[in-house]
PDB file of C-alpha atoms in Angstrom:
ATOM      1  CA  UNK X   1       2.453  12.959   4.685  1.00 96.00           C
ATOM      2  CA  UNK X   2       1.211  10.616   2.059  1.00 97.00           C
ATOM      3  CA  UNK X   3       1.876  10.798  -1.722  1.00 96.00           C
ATOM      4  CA  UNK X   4       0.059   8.755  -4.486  1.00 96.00           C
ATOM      5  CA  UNK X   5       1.320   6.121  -6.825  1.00 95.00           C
ATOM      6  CA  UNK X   6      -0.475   3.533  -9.152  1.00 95.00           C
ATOM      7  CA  UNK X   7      -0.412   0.595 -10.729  1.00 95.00           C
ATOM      8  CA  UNK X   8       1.801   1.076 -14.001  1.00 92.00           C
ATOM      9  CA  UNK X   9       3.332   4.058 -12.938  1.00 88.00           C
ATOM     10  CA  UNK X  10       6.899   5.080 -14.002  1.00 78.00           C
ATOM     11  CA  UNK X  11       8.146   8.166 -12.106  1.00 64.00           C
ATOM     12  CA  UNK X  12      11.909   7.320 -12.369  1.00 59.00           C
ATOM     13  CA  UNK X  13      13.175   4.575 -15.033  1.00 52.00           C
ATOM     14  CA  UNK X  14      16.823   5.325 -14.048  1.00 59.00           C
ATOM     15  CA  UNK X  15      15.812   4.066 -10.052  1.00 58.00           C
ATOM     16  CA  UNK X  16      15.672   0.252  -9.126  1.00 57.00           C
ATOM     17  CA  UNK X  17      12.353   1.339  -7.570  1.00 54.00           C
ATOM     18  CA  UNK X  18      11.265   3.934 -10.012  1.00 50.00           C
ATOM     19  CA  UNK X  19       8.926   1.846 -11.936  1.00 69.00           C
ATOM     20  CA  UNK X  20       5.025   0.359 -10.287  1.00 79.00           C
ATOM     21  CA  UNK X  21       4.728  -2.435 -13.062  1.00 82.00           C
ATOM     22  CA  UNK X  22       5.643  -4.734 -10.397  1.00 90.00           C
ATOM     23  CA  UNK X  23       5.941  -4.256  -6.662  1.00 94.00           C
ATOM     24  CA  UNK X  24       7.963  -5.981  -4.058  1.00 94.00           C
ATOM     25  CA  UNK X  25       5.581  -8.582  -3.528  1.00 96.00           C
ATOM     26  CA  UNK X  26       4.473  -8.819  -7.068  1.00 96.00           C
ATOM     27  CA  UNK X  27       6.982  -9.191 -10.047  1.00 93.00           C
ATOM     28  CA  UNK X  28       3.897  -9.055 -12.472  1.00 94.00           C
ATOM     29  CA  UNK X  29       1.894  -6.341 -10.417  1.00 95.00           C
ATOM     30  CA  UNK X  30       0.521  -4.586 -13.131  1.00 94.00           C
ATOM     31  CA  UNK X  31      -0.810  -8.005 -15.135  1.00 96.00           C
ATOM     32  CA  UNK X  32      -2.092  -9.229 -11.190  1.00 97.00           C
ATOM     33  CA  UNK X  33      -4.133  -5.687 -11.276  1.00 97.00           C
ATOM     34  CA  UNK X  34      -5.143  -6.088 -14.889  1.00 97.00           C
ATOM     35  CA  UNK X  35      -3.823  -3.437 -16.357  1.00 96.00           C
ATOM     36  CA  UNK X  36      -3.020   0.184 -16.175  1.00 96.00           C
ATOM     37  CA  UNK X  37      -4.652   1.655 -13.262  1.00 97.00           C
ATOM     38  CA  UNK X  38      -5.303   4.626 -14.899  1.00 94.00           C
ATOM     39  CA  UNK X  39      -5.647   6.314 -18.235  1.00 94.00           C
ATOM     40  CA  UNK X  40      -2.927   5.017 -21.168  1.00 92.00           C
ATOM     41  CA  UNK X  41      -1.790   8.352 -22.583  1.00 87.00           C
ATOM     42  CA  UNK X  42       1.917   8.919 -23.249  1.00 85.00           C
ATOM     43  CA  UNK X  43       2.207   6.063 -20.964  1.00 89.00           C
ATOM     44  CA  UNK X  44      -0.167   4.977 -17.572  1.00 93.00           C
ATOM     45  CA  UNK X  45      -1.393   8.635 -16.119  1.00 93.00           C
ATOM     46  CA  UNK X  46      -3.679   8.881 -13.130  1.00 94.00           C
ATOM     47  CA  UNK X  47      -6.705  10.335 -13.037  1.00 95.00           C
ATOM     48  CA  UNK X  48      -9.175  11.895 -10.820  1.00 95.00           C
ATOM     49  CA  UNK X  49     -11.722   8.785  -8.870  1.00 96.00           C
ATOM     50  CA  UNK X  50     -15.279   9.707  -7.704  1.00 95.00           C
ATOM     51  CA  UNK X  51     -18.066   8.278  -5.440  1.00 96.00           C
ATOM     52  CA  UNK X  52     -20.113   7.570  -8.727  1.00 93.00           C
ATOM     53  CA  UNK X  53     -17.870   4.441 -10.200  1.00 91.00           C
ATOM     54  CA  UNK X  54     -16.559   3.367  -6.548  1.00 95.00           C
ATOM     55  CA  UNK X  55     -13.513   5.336  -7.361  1.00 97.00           C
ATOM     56  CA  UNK X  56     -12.556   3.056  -9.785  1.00 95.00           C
ATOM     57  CA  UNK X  57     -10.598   3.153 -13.120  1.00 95.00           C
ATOM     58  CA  UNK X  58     -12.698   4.875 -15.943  1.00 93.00           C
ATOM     59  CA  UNK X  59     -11.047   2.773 -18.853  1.00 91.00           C
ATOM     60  CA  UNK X  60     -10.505  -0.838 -17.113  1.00 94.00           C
ATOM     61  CA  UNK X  61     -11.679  -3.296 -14.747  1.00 95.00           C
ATOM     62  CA  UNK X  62      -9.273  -4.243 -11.704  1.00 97.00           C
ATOM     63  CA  UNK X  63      -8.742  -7.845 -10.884  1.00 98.00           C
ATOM     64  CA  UNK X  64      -7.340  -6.731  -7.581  1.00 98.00           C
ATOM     65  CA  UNK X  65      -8.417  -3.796  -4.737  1.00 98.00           C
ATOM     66  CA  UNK X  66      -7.972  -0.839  -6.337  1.00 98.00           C
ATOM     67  CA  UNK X  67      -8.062   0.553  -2.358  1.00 98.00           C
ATOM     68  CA  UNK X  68      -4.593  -0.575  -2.234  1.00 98.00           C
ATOM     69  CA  UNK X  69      -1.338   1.340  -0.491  1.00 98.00           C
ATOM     70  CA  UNK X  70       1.987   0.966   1.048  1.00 98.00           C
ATOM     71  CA  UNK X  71       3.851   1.154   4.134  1.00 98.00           C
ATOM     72  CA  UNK X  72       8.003   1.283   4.277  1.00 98.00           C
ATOM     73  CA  UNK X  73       8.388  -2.387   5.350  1.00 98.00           C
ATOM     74  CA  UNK X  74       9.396  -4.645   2.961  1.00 98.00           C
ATOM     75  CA  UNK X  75       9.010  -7.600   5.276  1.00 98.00           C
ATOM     76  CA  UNK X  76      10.112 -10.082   1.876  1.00 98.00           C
ATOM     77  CA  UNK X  77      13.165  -8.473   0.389  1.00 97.00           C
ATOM     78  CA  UNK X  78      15.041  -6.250   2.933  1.00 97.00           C
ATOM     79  CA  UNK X  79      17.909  -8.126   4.917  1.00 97.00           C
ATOM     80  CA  UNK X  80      17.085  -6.438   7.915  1.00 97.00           C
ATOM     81  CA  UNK X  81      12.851  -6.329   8.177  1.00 98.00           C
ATOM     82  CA  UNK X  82      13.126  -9.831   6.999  1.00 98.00           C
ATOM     83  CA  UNK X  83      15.423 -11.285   9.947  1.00 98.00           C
ATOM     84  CA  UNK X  84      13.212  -9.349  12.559  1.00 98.00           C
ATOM     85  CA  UNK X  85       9.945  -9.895  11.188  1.00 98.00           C
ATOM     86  CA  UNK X  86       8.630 -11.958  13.342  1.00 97.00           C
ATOM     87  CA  UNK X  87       9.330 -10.666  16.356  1.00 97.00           C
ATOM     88  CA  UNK X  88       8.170  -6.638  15.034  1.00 97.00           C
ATOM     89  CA  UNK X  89       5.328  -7.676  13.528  1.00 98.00           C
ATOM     90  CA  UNK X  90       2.216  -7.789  16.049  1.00 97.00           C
ATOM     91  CA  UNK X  91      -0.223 -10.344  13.576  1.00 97.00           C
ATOM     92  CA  UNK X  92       3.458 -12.751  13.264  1.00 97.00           C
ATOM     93  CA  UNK X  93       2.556 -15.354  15.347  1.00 95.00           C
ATOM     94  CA  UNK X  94      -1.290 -14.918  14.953  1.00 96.00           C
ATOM     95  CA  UNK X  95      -3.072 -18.425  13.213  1.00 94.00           C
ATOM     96  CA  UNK X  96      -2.805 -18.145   9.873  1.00 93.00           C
ATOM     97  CA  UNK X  97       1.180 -16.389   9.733  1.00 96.00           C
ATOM     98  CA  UNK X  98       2.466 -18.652  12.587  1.00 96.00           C
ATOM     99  CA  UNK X  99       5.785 -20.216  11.073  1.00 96.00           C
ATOM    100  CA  UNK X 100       6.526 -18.789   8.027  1.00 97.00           C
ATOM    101  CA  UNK X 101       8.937 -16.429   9.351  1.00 96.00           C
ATOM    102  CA  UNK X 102      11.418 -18.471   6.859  1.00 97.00           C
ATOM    103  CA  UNK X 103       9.203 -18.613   4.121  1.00 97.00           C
ATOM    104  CA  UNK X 104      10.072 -15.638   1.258  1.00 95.00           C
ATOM    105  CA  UNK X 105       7.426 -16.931  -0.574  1.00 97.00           C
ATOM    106  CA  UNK X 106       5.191 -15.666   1.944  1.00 98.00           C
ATOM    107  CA  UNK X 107       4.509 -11.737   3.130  1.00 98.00           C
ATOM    108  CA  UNK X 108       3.253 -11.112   6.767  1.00 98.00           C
ATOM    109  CA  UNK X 109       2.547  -7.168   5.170  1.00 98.00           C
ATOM    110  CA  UNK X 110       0.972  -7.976   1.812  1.00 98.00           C
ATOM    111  CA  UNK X 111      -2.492  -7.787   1.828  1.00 98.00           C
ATOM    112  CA  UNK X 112      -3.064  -6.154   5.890  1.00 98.00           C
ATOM    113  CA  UNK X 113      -5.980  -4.209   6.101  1.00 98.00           C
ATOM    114  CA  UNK X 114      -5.357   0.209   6.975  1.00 98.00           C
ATOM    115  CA  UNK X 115      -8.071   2.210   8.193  1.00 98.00           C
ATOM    116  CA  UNK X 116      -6.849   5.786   6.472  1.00 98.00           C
ATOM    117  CA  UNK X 117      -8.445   9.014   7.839  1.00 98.00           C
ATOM    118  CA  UNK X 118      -7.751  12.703   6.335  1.00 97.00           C
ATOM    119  CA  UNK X 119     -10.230  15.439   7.829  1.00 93.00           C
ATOM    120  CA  UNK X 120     -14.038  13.926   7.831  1.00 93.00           C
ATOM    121  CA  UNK X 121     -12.814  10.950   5.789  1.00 97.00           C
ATOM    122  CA  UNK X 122     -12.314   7.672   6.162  1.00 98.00           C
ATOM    123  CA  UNK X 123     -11.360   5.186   4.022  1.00 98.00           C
ATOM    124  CA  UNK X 124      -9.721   1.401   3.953  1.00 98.00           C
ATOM    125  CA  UNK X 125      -7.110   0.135   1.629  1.00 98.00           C
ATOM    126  CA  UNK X 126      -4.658  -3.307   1.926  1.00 98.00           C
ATOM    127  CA  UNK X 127      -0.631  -2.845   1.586  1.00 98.00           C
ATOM    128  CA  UNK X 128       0.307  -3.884  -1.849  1.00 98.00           C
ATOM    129  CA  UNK X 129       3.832  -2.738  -2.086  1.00 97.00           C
ATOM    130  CA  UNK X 130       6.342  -1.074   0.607  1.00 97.00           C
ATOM    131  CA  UNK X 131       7.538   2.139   0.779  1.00 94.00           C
ATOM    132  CA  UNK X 132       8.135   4.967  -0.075  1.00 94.00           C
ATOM    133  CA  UNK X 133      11.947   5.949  -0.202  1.00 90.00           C
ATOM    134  CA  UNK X 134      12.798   3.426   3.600  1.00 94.00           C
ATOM    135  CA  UNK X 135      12.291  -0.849   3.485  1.00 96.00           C
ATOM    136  CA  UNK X 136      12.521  -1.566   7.304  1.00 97.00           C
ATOM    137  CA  UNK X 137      11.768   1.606   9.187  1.00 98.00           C
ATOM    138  CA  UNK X 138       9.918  -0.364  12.310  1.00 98.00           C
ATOM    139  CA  UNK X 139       9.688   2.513  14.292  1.00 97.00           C
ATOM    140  CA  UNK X 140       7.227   4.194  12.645  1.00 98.00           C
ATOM    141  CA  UNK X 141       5.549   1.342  10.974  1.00 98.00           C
ATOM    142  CA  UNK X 142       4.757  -0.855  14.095  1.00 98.00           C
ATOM    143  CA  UNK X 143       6.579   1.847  17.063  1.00 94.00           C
ATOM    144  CA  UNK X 144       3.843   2.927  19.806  1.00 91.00           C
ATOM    145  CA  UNK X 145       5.704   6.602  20.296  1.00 91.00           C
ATOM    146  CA  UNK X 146       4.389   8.103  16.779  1.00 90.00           C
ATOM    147  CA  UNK X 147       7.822   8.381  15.501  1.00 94.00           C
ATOM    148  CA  UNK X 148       8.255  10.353  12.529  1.00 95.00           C
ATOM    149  CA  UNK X 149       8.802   7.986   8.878  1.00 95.00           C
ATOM    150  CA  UNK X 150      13.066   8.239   8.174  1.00 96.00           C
ATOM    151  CA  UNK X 151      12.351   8.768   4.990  1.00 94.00           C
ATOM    152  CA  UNK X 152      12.922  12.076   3.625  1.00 93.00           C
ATOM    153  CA  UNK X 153      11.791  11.931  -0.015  1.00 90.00           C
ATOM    154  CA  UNK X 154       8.482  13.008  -1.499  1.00 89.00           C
ATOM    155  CA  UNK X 155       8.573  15.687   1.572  1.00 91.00           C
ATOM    156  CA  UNK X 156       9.124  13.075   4.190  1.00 93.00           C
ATOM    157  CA  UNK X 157       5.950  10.821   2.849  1.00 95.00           C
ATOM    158  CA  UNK X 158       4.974   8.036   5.006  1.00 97.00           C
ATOM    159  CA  UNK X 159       2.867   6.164   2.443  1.00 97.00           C
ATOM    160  CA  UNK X 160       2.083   5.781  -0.776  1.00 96.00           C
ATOM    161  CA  UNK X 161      -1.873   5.395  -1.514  1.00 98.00           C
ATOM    162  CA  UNK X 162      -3.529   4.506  -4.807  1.00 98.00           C
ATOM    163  CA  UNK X 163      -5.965   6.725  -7.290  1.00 97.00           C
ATOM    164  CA  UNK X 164      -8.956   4.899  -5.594  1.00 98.00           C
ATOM    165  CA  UNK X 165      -7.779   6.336  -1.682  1.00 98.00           C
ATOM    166  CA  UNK X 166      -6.691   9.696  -3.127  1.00 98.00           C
ATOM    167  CA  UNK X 167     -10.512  10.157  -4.310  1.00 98.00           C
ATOM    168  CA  UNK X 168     -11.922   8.424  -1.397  1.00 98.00           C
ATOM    169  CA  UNK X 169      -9.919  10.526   0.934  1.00 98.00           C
ATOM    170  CA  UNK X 170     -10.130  13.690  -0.566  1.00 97.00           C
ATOM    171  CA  UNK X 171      -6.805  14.855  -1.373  1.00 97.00           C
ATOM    172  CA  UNK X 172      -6.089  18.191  -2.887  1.00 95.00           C
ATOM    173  CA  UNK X 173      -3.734  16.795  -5.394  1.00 94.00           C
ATOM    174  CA  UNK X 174      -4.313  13.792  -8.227  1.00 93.00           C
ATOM    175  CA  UNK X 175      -0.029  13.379  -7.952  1.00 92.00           C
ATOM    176  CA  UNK X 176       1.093  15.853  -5.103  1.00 91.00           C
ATOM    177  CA  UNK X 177       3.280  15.449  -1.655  1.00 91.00           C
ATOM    178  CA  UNK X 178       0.889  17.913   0.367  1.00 93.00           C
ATOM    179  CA  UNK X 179      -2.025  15.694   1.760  1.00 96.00           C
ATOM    180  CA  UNK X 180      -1.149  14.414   5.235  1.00 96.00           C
ATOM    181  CA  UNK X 181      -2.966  11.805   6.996  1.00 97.00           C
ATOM    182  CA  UNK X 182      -3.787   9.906  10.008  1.00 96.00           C
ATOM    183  CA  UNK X 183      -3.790   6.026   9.521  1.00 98.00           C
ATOM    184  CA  UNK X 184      -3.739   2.668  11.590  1.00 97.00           C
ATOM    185  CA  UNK X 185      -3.952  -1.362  11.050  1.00 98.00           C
ATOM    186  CA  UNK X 186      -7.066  -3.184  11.740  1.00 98.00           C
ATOM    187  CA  UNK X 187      -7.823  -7.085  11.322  1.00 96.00           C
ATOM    188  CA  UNK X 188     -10.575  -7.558   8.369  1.00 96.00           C
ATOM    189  CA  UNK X 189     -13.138  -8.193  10.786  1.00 96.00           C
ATOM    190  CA  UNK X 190     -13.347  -4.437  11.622  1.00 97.00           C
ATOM    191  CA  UNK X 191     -13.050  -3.250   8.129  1.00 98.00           C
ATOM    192  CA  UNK X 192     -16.578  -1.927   7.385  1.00 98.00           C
ATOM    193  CA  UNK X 193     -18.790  -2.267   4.244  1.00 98.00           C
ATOM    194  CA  UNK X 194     -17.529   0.023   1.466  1.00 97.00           C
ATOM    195  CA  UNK X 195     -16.603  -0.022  -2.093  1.00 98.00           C
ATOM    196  CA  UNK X 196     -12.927  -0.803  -0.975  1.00 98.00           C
ATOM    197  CA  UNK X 197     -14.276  -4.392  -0.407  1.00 98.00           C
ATOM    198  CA  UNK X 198     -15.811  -5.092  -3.793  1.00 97.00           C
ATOM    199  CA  UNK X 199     -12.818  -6.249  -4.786  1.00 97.00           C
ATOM    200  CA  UNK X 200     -10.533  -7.999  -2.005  1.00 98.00           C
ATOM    201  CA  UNK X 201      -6.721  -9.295  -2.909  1.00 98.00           C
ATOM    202  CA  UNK X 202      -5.491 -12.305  -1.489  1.00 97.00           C
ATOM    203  CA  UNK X 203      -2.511 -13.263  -3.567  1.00 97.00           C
ATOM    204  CA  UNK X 204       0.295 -13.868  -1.719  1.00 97.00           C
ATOM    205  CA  UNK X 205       4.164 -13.241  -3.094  1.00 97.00           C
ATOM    206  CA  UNK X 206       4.815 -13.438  -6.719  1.00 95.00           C
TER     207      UNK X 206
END
């Protein structure tokens, strides 16, 4: 199951993690992003993307991938994902994230390319943030037995995926916890031309 979230969102002020101004790798997200990634009305709403703009904002111009998503593996700030990270994380020891297991100032998640599929679509986004509702569920992040996500918010959600994948994808709802959806990593070199690479983020931790 996959819900949506976006850049400026505030679903729950009274929750530590209720708020998308900033992510876990991002304290200053939504400036990174540019803005609101959505419409400003009564505060930052979604709205619906099409094929026509690149699924892009209607009222502002990202400075990041608006293809962007995450995964619940906050390989920065949780205790636990951060002591085994590089020893769960396939790319760890890859050129490139080779020795900085140490370093908080650097994310081996932030920025990994997903290939997302839901019925005849497919679509590519890069992990932005972790979640939803888990920070170091390995098993179904990285686990080869398809385990189930632990989390059992947002009707057991497995991801979080922006306004721009919600369009591109196809989903029934602008904001709903019904769409479900197949999804695996892949190294940029197999991430094929689309409009989820007019725009590419390579920031690292903020």
């Amino acid at each position: 199951m996959a819900t949506t979230f976006w850049v400026g969102e505030i679903f729950d002020p009274k929750a530590a993690d209720g708020s998308q101004v900033m992510s876990t790798y991002d304290s200053q997200w939504m400036q990174s992003y540019g803005g609101c990634d959505g419409v400003v009305k009564n505060g930052c709403t979604t709205e619906a993307r099409t094929p026509a703009k690149g699924f892009a904002p209607t009222s502002m111009t990202p400075k990041e991938n608006p293809f962007y998503l995450d995964l619940p593996y906050d390989d920065v700030n949780d205790a636990a994902a951060f002591a085994e990270r590089a020893t769960v994380i396939p790319w760890a020891n890859d050129p490139g994230f080779a020795g900085n297991e140490k370093n908080r100032s650097f994310s081996y998640m932030k920025n990994q390319w997903v290939r997302i599929r839901k019925g005849g679509h497919e679509c590519y986004g890069q992990i932005e943030d972790a979640g939803p509702g888990q920070y170091h569920d390995k098993n179904y992040v990285f686990g080869s037995n398809d385990a189930r996500p632990v989390n059992t918010k947002f009707n057991g959600a497995g991801m979080d995926v922006s306004p721009a994948l919600n369009g591109c994808l196809g989903f029934s709802d602008l904001n709903g916890e019904s769409d479900k959806v197949d999804w695996q990593f892949v190294p940029r070199d197999q991430v094929p031309s689309g409009p989820w690479l007019d725009i590419v983020t390579a920031s690292q931790v903020k």
